[in-house]
Amino acid sequence: MNPPQWRARAPPPRRIPQRCAGCGDDGVWHRWGVRILIVEDEQPLADAVARGLRREGMAVDVAYDGDSGHEKAAVTRYDVVVLDRDLPGMSGDRLCAEITGSRAVTRVLMLTASGTVSDRVAGLSLGADDYLSKPFAFPELVARLRALGRRATPAVPPVLSAGDVVLDPSRRTVSRSGTPVELTRKEFGVLEVLLAAGGGLVSSEELLERVWDENADPFTTTVRVTVMTLRKKLGEPGIIETVVGSGYRVPSAELAPG
Ligand code: CA
């Protein structure tokens, strides 16, 4: 007898945006958007920038001095910290060194009142990834943050494959031995998550959370049925392995470099 396949409770509501909230691109690598911390003691400026970035779809936190910026950066993994150089409390330079020293994934964009070459060099030598002098044009800040956010997020290669099965997340296509395979959105999503796991085990619950929305049938039989139709469409030999009671995996999944 198989162990029970149903879930005790419905999955928590969770919306997966079809497009990256941070940059508008459609793709797995920055599907989750960009999380920003602004550390700036000029409150009207900090608030205006935060409002503008939120309108751009970014998740934004604000700190008005170096110490509270330091506290926030210590507990949350930000993609990018927009850091004023001249701050009360912990200085921008020291905070920059702390952030870039302890968390390699967080990028720092330094803001300064003076944009002299020596300032710029000093900021970059402390580990800042980019530099913008005040006053700056808001669109330029947005463009730079998007570029930094993309660099901060671990990239999933654009093309995923397992043997002769190839999935292209950006074109939303799947083929086997060069022949296109037509999949429903859910089937495509399941295959994408399984391939992106690089041979790792993915539970039915995780598939349910990542591929279905909050209106999903709360039973993992939904996943089982979708995997069944997916297998049928992909044909033989099968690439998806069932690990009874645990989930699924594609042992031959490869993360091909883009
Ligand atoms: Ca300042």
PDB file of C-alpha atoms and ligand atoms in Angstrom:
ATOM      1  CA  MET A   1       0.000   0.000   0.000  1.00  0.00           C
ATOM      2  CA  ASN A   2       1.207   3.458  -0.805  1.00  0.00           C
ATOM      3  CA  PRO A   3       1.387   5.885   2.103  1.00  0.00           C
ATOM      4  CA  PRO A   4      -1.405   8.486   2.189  1.00  0.00           C
ATOM      5  CA  GLN A   5      -0.918  11.003  -0.599  1.00  0.00           C
ATOM      6  CA  TRP A   6      -3.239  13.690   0.673  1.00  0.00           C
ATOM      7  CA  ARG A   7      -2.364  16.712   2.731  1.00  0.00           C
ATOM      8  CA  ALA A   8      -3.805  17.436   6.114  1.00  0.00           C
ATOM      9  CA  ARG A   9      -4.285  21.123   5.311  1.00  0.00           C
ATOM     10  CA  ALA A  10      -4.448  23.373   2.309  1.00  0.00           C
ATOM     11  CA  PRO A  11      -1.114  24.956   1.363  1.00  0.00           C
ATOM     12  CA  PRO A  12      -0.571  28.515   2.563  1.00  0.00           C
ATOM     13  CA  PRO A  13      -1.673  31.173   0.070  1.00  0.00           C
ATOM     14  CA  ARG A  14       1.233  32.049  -2.145  1.00  0.00           C
ATOM     15  CA  ARG A  15       1.319  33.907  -5.380  1.00  0.00           C
ATOM     16  CA  ILE A  16       4.101  33.227  -7.822  1.00  0.00           C
ATOM     17  CA  PRO A  17       4.333  36.151 -10.220  1.00  0.00           C
ATOM     18  CA  GLN A  18       4.573  35.146 -13.854  1.00  0.00           C
ATOM     19  CA  ARG A  19       7.084  37.902 -14.367  1.00  0.00           C
ATOM     20  CA  CYS A  20       9.898  39.054 -12.168  1.00  0.00           C
ATOM     21  CA  ALA A  21       8.548  41.822  -9.945  1.00  0.00           C
ATOM     22  CA  GLY A  22      11.965  43.426  -9.937  1.00  0.00           C
ATOM     23  CA  CYS A  23      12.722  43.717 -13.629  1.00  0.00           C
ATOM     24  CA  GLY A  24       9.685  42.522 -15.575  1.00  0.00           C
ATOM     25  CA  ASP A  25      11.626  39.690 -17.227  1.00  0.00           C
ATOM     26  CA  ASP A  26       9.945  36.336 -17.547  1.00  0.00           C
ATOM     27  CA  GLY A  27      12.282  33.703 -16.209  1.00  0.00           C
ATOM     28  CA  VAL A  28      13.075  31.483 -13.258  1.00  0.00           C
ATOM     29  CA  TRP A  29      16.173  33.250 -12.113  1.00  0.00           C
ATOM     30  CA  HIS A  30      14.652  36.432 -10.839  1.00  0.00           C
ATOM     31  CA  ARG A  31      11.066  35.352 -10.530  1.00  0.00           C
ATOM     32  CA  TRP A  32      11.073  36.283  -6.863  1.00  0.00           C
ATOM     33  CA  GLY A  33      11.757  39.940  -7.351  1.00  0.00           C
ATOM     34  CA  VAL A  34      14.379  42.095  -5.750  1.00  0.00           C
ATOM     35  CA  ARG A  35      14.600  42.966  -2.058  1.00  0.00           C
ATOM     36  CA  ILE A  36      16.154  46.319  -1.252  1.00  0.00           C
ATOM     37  CA  LEU A  37      17.273  48.077   1.920  1.00  0.00           C
ATOM     38  CA  ILE A  38      17.670  51.853   1.819  1.00  0.00           C
ATOM     39  CA  VAL A  39      19.937  53.357   4.485  1.00  0.00           C
ATOM     40  CA  GLU A  40      19.608  57.137   4.210  1.00  0.00           C
ATOM     41  CA  ASP A  41      19.263  59.760   6.935  1.00  0.00           C
ATOM     42  CA  GLU A  42      17.497  62.328   4.753  1.00  0.00           C
ATOM     43  CA  GLN A  43      14.051  60.968   5.534  1.00  0.00           C
ATOM     44  CA  PRO A  44      12.084  62.689   2.741  1.00  0.00           C
ATOM     45  CA  LEU A  45      14.599  61.394   0.193  1.00  0.00           C
ATOM     46  CA  ALA A  46      14.631  57.884   1.701  1.00  0.00           C
ATOM     47  CA  ASP A  47      10.827  57.736   1.742  1.00  0.00           C
ATOM     48  CA  ALA A  48      10.452  59.086  -1.788  1.00  0.00           C
ATOM     49  CA  VAL A  49      12.957  56.580  -3.133  1.00  0.00           C
ATOM     50  CA  ALA A  50      11.241  53.748  -1.233  1.00  0.00           C
ATOM     51  CA  ARG A  51       7.839  54.713  -2.656  1.00  0.00           C
ATOM     52  CA  GLY A  52       9.255  54.904  -6.168  1.00  0.00           C
ATOM     53  CA  LEU A  53      10.977  51.531  -5.922  1.00  0.00           C
ATOM     54  CA  ARG A  54       7.843  49.902  -4.507  1.00  0.00           C
ATOM     55  CA  ARG A  55       5.947  51.222  -7.513  1.00  0.00           C
ATOM     56  CA  GLU A  56       8.576  49.436  -9.614  1.00  0.00           C
ATOM     57  CA  GLY A  57       7.580  46.206  -7.860  1.00  0.00           C
ATOM     58  CA  MET A  58      10.596  45.931  -5.560  1.00  0.00           C
ATOM     59  CA  ALA A  59      10.316  44.954  -1.885  1.00  0.00           C
ATOM     60  CA  VAL A  60      11.826  47.851   0.070  1.00  0.00           C
ATOM     61  CA  ASP A  61      12.838  48.414   3.701  1.00  0.00           C
ATOM     62  CA  VAL A  62      14.171  51.717   5.033  1.00  0.00           C
ATOM     63  CA  ALA A  63      16.601  52.621   7.818  1.00  0.00           C
ATOM     64  CA  TYR A  64      17.350  56.239   8.767  1.00  0.00           C
ATOM     65  CA  ASP A  65      20.716  55.704  10.431  1.00  0.00           C
ATOM     66  CA  GLY A  66      23.718  53.430  10.226  1.00  0.00           C
ATOM     67  CA  ASP A  67      22.982  51.382  13.326  1.00  0.00           C
ATOM     68  CA  SER A  68      19.429  50.447  12.396  1.00  0.00           C
ATOM     69  CA  GLY A  69      20.622  49.746   8.854  1.00  0.00           C
ATOM     70  CA  HIS A  70      23.192  47.399  10.343  1.00  0.00           C
ATOM     71  CA  GLU A  71      20.521  45.620  12.410  1.00  0.00           C
ATOM     72  CA  LYS A  72      18.213  45.168   9.436  1.00  0.00           C
ATOM     73  CA  ALA A  73      21.005  43.907   7.196  1.00  0.00           C
ATOM     74  CA  ALA A  74      21.980  41.398   9.871  1.00  0.00           C
ATOM     75  CA  VAL A  75      18.584  39.702   9.959  1.00  0.00           C
ATOM     76  CA  THR A  76      17.367  39.933   6.353  1.00  0.00           C
ATOM     77  CA  ARG A  77      19.059  38.780   3.194  1.00  0.00           C
ATOM     78  CA  TYR A  78      18.777  41.790   0.900  1.00  0.00           C
ATOM     79  CA  ASP A  79      19.678  41.658  -2.754  1.00  0.00           C
ATOM     80  CA  VAL A  80      20.883  45.240  -2.742  1.00  0.00           C
ATOM     81  CA  VAL A  81      21.545  47.827  -0.025  1.00  0.00           C
ATOM     82  CA  VAL A  82      21.302  51.461  -1.142  1.00  0.00           C
ATOM     83  CA  LEU A  83      23.695  53.066   1.276  1.00  0.00           C
ATOM     84  CA  ASP A  84      24.252  56.740   1.966  1.00  0.00           C
ATOM     85  CA  ARG A  85      27.894  57.316   2.733  1.00  0.00           C
ATOM     86  CA  ASP A  86      27.370  60.100   5.249  1.00  0.00           C
ATOM     87  CA  LEU A  87      25.197  58.667   8.052  1.00  0.00           C
ATOM     88  CA  PRO A  88      24.595  59.254  11.766  1.00  0.00           C
ATOM     89  CA  GLY A  89      25.573  56.292  13.923  1.00  0.00           C
ATOM     90  CA  MET A  90      27.593  53.678  12.125  1.00  0.00           C
ATOM     91  CA  SER A  91      29.159  55.335   9.086  1.00  0.00           C
ATOM     92  CA  GLY A  92      28.263  54.318   5.573  1.00  0.00           C
ATOM     93  CA  ASP A  93      31.819  53.190   4.935  1.00  0.00           C
ATOM     94  CA  ARG A  94      31.872  50.912   7.943  1.00  0.00           C
ATOM     95  CA  LEU A  95      28.434  49.515   7.224  1.00  0.00           C
ATOM     96  CA  CYS A  96      29.486  48.847   3.637  1.00  0.00           C
ATOM     97  CA  ALA A  97      32.526  46.931   4.843  1.00  0.00           C
ATOM     98  CA  GLU A  98      30.369  44.935   7.300  1.00  0.00           C
ATOM     99  CA  ILE A  99      27.797  44.012   4.671  1.00  0.00           C
ATOM    100  CA  THR A 100      30.167  43.085   1.900  1.00  0.00           C
ATOM    101  CA  GLY A 101      32.485  41.299   4.318  1.00  0.00           C
ATOM    102  CA  SER A 102      29.836  39.041   5.830  1.00  0.00           C
ATOM    103  CA  ARG A 103      27.356  38.457   3.024  1.00  0.00           C
ATOM    104  CA  ALA A 104      28.774  37.905  -0.393  1.00  0.00           C
ATOM    105  CA  VAL A 105      25.314  37.784  -1.988  1.00  0.00           C
ATOM    106  CA  THR A 106      24.267  41.288  -0.921  1.00  0.00           C
ATOM    107  CA  ARG A 107      25.286  44.070  -3.292  1.00  0.00           C
ATOM    108  CA  VAL A 108      25.873  47.610  -2.159  1.00  0.00           C
ATOM    109  CA  LEU A 109      25.083  50.758  -4.099  1.00  0.00           C
ATOM    110  CA  MET A 110      26.703  53.751  -2.396  1.00  0.00           C
ATOM    111  CA  LEU A 111      25.116  57.190  -2.447  1.00  0.00           C
ATOM    112  CA  THR A 112      27.133  60.260  -1.781  1.00  0.00           C
ATOM    113  CA  ALA A 113      26.745  63.999  -1.894  1.00  0.00           C
ATOM    114  CA  SER A 114      30.023  64.399  -3.741  1.00  0.00           C
ATOM    115  CA  GLY A 115      30.870  62.422  -6.808  1.00  0.00           C
ATOM    116  CA  THR A 116      34.576  63.042  -6.937  1.00  0.00           C
ATOM    117  CA  VAL A 117      36.884  60.374  -8.268  1.00  0.00           C
ATOM    118  CA  SER A 118      38.553  59.884  -4.898  1.00  0.00           C
ATOM    119  CA  ASP A 119      35.141  59.344  -3.257  1.00  0.00           C
ATOM    120  CA  ARG A 120      34.230  56.815  -5.857  1.00  0.00           C
ATOM    121  CA  VAL A 121      37.492  54.940  -5.486  1.00  0.00           C
ATOM    122  CA  ALA A 122      37.164  54.939  -1.697  1.00  0.00           C
ATOM    123  CA  GLY A 123      33.634  53.524  -1.886  1.00  0.00           C
ATOM    124  CA  LEU A 124      34.533  50.816  -4.352  1.00  0.00           C
ATOM    125  CA  SER A 125      37.604  49.820  -2.381  1.00  0.00           C
ATOM    126  CA  LEU A 126      35.341  49.195   0.628  1.00  0.00           C
ATOM    127  CA  GLY A 127      33.471  46.632  -1.421  1.00  0.00           C
ATOM    128  CA  ALA A 128      30.624  48.717  -2.850  1.00  0.00           C
ATOM    129  CA  ASP A 129      29.420  47.302  -6.157  1.00  0.00           C
ATOM    130  CA  ASP A 130      28.210  50.560  -7.604  1.00  0.00           C
ATOM    131  CA  TYR A 131      28.192  54.248  -6.863  1.00  0.00           C
ATOM    132  CA  LEU A 132      25.732  57.057  -7.486  1.00  0.00           C
ATOM    133  CA  SER A 133      26.228  60.699  -6.540  1.00  0.00           C
ATOM    134  CA  LYS A 134      23.429  62.960  -5.386  1.00  0.00           C
ATOM    135  CA  PRO A 135      21.416  64.422  -6.894  1.00  0.00           C
ATOM    136  CA  PHE A 136      20.631  61.441  -9.101  1.00  0.00           C
ATOM    137  CA  ALA A 137      17.921  60.708 -11.654  1.00  0.00           C
ATOM    138  CA  PHE A 138      15.457  58.150 -10.308  1.00  0.00           C
ATOM    139  CA  PRO A 139      15.385  56.074 -13.535  1.00  0.00           C
ATOM    140  CA  GLU A 140      19.157  55.714 -13.299  1.00  0.00           C
ATOM    141  CA  LEU A 141      18.868  54.396  -9.739  1.00  0.00           C
ATOM    142  CA  VAL A 142      16.210  51.895 -10.842  1.00  0.00           C
ATOM    143  CA  ALA A 143      18.314  50.700 -13.775  1.00  0.00           C
ATOM    144  CA  ARG A 144      21.366  50.232 -11.583  1.00  0.00           C
ATOM    145  CA  LEU A 145      19.388  48.400  -8.895  1.00  0.00           C
ATOM    146  CA  ARG A 146      17.921  46.030 -11.453  1.00  0.00           C
ATOM    147  CA  ALA A 147      21.354  45.239 -12.794  1.00  0.00           C
ATOM    148  CA  LEU A 148      22.709  44.668  -9.273  1.00  0.00           C
ATOM    149  CA  GLY A 149      19.654  42.619  -8.264  1.00  0.00           C
ATOM    150  CA  ARG A 150      20.214  40.312 -11.190  1.00  0.00           C
ATOM    151  CA  ARG A 151      23.826  39.834 -10.208  1.00  0.00           C
ATOM    152  CA  ALA A 152      22.840  39.172  -6.587  1.00  0.00           C
ATOM    153  CA  THR A 153      20.340  36.408  -7.337  1.00  0.00           C
ATOM    154  CA  PRO A 154      21.909  33.029  -7.952  1.00  0.00           C
ATOM    155  CA  ALA A 155      21.331  32.378 -11.620  1.00  0.00           C
ATOM    156  CA  VAL A 156      19.533  29.299 -12.799  1.00  0.00           C
ATOM    157  CA  PRO A 157      20.873  28.547 -16.264  1.00  0.00           C
ATOM    158  CA  PRO A 158      18.467  29.552 -18.997  1.00  0.00           C
ATOM    159  CA  VAL A 159      18.207  26.080 -20.531  1.00  0.00           C
ATOM    160  CA  LEU A 160      17.461  22.972 -18.479  1.00  0.00           C
ATOM    161  CA  SER A 161      17.857  19.444 -19.734  1.00  0.00           C
ATOM    162  CA  ALA A 162      17.745  15.758 -18.878  1.00  0.00           C
ATOM    163  CA  GLY A 163      19.157  13.495 -21.558  1.00  0.00           C
ATOM    164  CA  ASP A 164      17.393  14.426 -24.790  1.00  0.00           C
ATOM    165  CA  VAL A 165      14.662  16.411 -23.007  1.00  0.00           C
ATOM    166  CA  VAL A 166      15.322  20.147 -23.176  1.00  0.00           C
ATOM    167  CA  LEU A 167      13.301  22.850 -21.430  1.00  0.00           C
ATOM    168  CA  ASP A 168      13.780  26.516 -22.262  1.00  0.00           C
ATOM    169  CA  PRO A 169      12.223  28.634 -19.464  1.00  0.00           C
ATOM    170  CA  SER A 170      12.397  31.917 -21.343  1.00  0.00           C
ATOM    171  CA  ARG A 171      10.772  30.597 -24.532  1.00  0.00           C
ATOM    172  CA  ARG A 172       8.421  28.311 -22.554  1.00  0.00           C
ATOM    173  CA  THR A 173       9.272  25.391 -24.817  1.00  0.00           C
ATOM    174  CA  VAL A 174      10.045  21.729 -24.232  1.00  0.00           C
ATOM    175  CA  SER A 175      11.450  19.287 -26.754  1.00  0.00           C
ATOM    176  CA  ARG A 176      12.573  15.697 -26.813  1.00  0.00           C
ATOM    177  CA  SER A 177      15.238  14.710 -29.362  1.00  0.00           C
ATOM    178  CA  GLY A 178      14.497  18.007 -31.059  1.00  0.00           C
ATOM    179  CA  THR A 179      10.751  17.325 -31.388  1.00  0.00           C
ATOM    180  CA  PRO A 180       8.548  19.884 -29.620  1.00  0.00           C
ATOM    181  CA  VAL A 181       6.417  18.541 -26.756  1.00  0.00           C
ATOM    182  CA  GLU A 182       3.208  20.457 -26.013  1.00  0.00           C
ATOM    183  CA  LEU A 183       2.636  20.766 -22.274  1.00  0.00           C
ATOM    184  CA  THR A 184      -0.008  22.476 -20.177  1.00  0.00           C
ATOM    185  CA  ARG A 185       1.176  25.264 -17.876  1.00  0.00           C
ATOM    186  CA  LYS A 186       1.112  22.985 -14.846  1.00  0.00           C
ATOM    187  CA  GLU A 187       2.985  20.201 -16.609  1.00  0.00           C
ATOM    188  CA  PHE A 188       5.567  22.705 -17.778  1.00  0.00           C
ATOM    189  CA  GLY A 189       5.896  24.119 -14.252  1.00  0.00           C
ATOM    190  CA  VAL A 190       6.372  20.691 -12.704  1.00  0.00           C
ATOM    191  CA  LEU A 191       9.037  19.738 -15.244  1.00  0.00           C
ATOM    192  CA  GLU A 192      10.787  23.090 -14.765  1.00  0.00           C
ATOM    193  CA  VAL A 193      10.968  22.695 -10.985  1.00  0.00           C
ATOM    194  CA  LEU A 194      12.154  19.072 -11.249  1.00  0.00           C
ATOM    195  CA  LEU A 195      14.869  19.901 -13.789  1.00  0.00           C
ATOM    196  CA  ALA A 196      16.004  22.987 -11.875  1.00  0.00           C
ATOM    197  CA  ALA A 197      16.517  20.763  -8.815  1.00  0.00           C
ATOM    198  CA  GLY A 198      19.462  19.236 -10.719  1.00  0.00           C
ATOM    199  CA  GLY A 199      18.661  15.646  -9.802  1.00  0.00           C
ATOM    200  CA  GLY A 200      17.538  16.518  -6.289  1.00  0.00           C
ATOM    201  CA  LEU A 201      14.362  15.204  -4.698  1.00  0.00           C
ATOM    202  CA  VAL A 202      11.316  17.490  -4.866  1.00  0.00           C
ATOM    203  CA  SER A 203       8.345  16.680  -2.644  1.00  0.00           C
ATOM    204  CA  SER A 204       4.758  16.773  -3.865  1.00  0.00           C
ATOM    205  CA  GLU A 205       4.095  19.530  -1.331  1.00  0.00           C
ATOM    206  CA  GLU A 206       6.874  21.655  -2.766  1.00  0.00           C
ATOM    207  CA  LEU A 207       5.584  21.153  -6.301  1.00  0.00           C
ATOM    208  CA  LEU A 208       2.116  22.085  -5.132  1.00  0.00           C
ATOM    209  CA  GLU A 209       3.421  25.275  -3.552  1.00  0.00           C
ATOM    210  CA  ARG A 210       5.612  26.316  -6.423  1.00  0.00           C
ATOM    211  CA  VAL A 211       3.479  25.414  -9.416  1.00  0.00           C
ATOM    212  CA  TRP A 212      -0.075  25.829  -8.195  1.00  0.00           C
ATOM    213  CA  ASP A 213      -1.647  28.921  -6.671  1.00  0.00           C
ATOM    214  CA  GLU A 214      -3.746  29.261  -3.557  1.00  0.00           C
ATOM    215  CA  ASN A 215      -6.830  28.011  -5.393  1.00  0.00           C
ATOM    216  CA  ALA A 216      -5.156  24.653  -5.917  1.00  0.00           C
ATOM    217  CA  ASP A 217      -6.817  21.433  -4.997  1.00  0.00           C
ATOM    218  CA  PRO A 218      -5.132  20.839  -1.635  1.00  0.00           C
ATOM    219  CA  PHE A 219      -4.445  17.212  -2.438  1.00  0.00           C
ATOM    220  CA  THR A 220      -1.160  15.955  -3.729  1.00  0.00           C
ATOM    221  CA  THR A 221      -3.141  13.652  -6.008  1.00  0.00           C
ATOM    222  CA  THR A 222      -3.292  16.786  -8.205  1.00  0.00           C
ATOM    223  CA  VAL A 223       0.471  16.611  -8.494  1.00  0.00           C
ATOM    224  CA  ARG A 224       0.394  12.867  -9.123  1.00  0.00           C
ATOM    225  CA  VAL A 225      -2.089  13.229 -11.959  1.00  0.00           C
ATOM    226  CA  THR A 226      -0.058  16.027 -13.541  1.00  0.00           C
ATOM    227  CA  VAL A 227       3.165  14.015 -13.289  1.00  0.00           C
ATOM    228  CA  MET A 228       1.315  11.098 -14.919  1.00  0.00           C
ATOM    229  CA  THR A 229       0.186  13.156 -17.930  1.00  0.00           C
ATOM    230  CA  LEU A 230       3.628  14.783 -18.118  1.00  0.00           C
ATOM    231  CA  ARG A 231       5.302  11.363 -18.278  1.00  0.00           C
ATOM    232  CA  LYS A 232       2.902  10.275 -21.015  1.00  0.00           C
ATOM    233  CA  LYS A 233       3.692  13.326 -23.122  1.00  0.00           C
ATOM    234  CA  LEU A 234       7.452  13.025 -22.647  1.00  0.00           C
ATOM    235  CA  GLY A 235       7.386   9.359 -23.706  1.00  0.00           C
ATOM    236  CA  GLU A 236       9.935   6.597 -23.205  1.00  0.00           C
ATOM    237  CA  PRO A 237      12.374   6.133 -21.645  1.00  0.00           C
ATOM    238  CA  GLY A 238      10.900   7.877 -18.615  1.00  0.00           C
ATOM    239  CA  ILE A 239      13.016  10.548 -16.979  1.00  0.00           C
ATOM    240  CA  ILE A 240      10.929  11.247 -13.859  1.00  0.00           C
ATOM    241  CA  GLU A 241      11.525   8.916 -10.948  1.00  0.00           C
ATOM    242  CA  THR A 242       8.954   8.507  -8.161  1.00  0.00           C
ATOM    243  CA  VAL A 243      10.398   8.218  -4.680  1.00  0.00           C
ATOM    244  CA  VAL A 244       7.505   6.595  -2.850  1.00  0.00           C
ATOM    245  CA  GLY A 245       6.265   8.692   0.030  1.00  0.00           C
ATOM    246  CA  SER A 246       8.834  11.428  -0.646  1.00  0.00           C
ATOM    247  CA  GLY A 247       8.339  12.966  -4.062  1.00  0.00           C
ATOM    248  CA  TYR A 248       9.954  13.014  -7.470  1.00  0.00           C
ATOM    249  CA  ARG A 249      13.295  13.528  -9.107  1.00  0.00           C
ATOM    250  CA  VAL A 250      14.920  13.578 -12.515  1.00  0.00           C
ATOM    251  CA  PRO A 251      18.281  11.896 -11.879  1.00  0.00           C
ATOM    252  CA  SER A 252      19.706  12.908 -15.251  1.00  0.00           C
ATOM    253  CA  ALA A 253      18.795  16.599 -14.899  1.00  0.00           C
ATOM    254  CA  GLU A 254      21.582  18.888 -15.971  1.00  0.00           C
ATOM    255  CA  LEU A 255      22.023  22.565 -15.439  1.00  0.00           C
ATOM    256  CA  ALA A 256      23.466  23.482 -18.791  1.00  0.00           C
ATOM    257  CA  PRO A 257      25.412  26.721 -18.836  1.00  0.00           C
ATOM    258  CA  GLY A 258      23.588  29.461 -20.682  1.00  0.00           C
TER     259      GLY A 258
HETATM  260 CA    CA B   1      23.432  61.655   4.727  1.00  0.00          CA
END
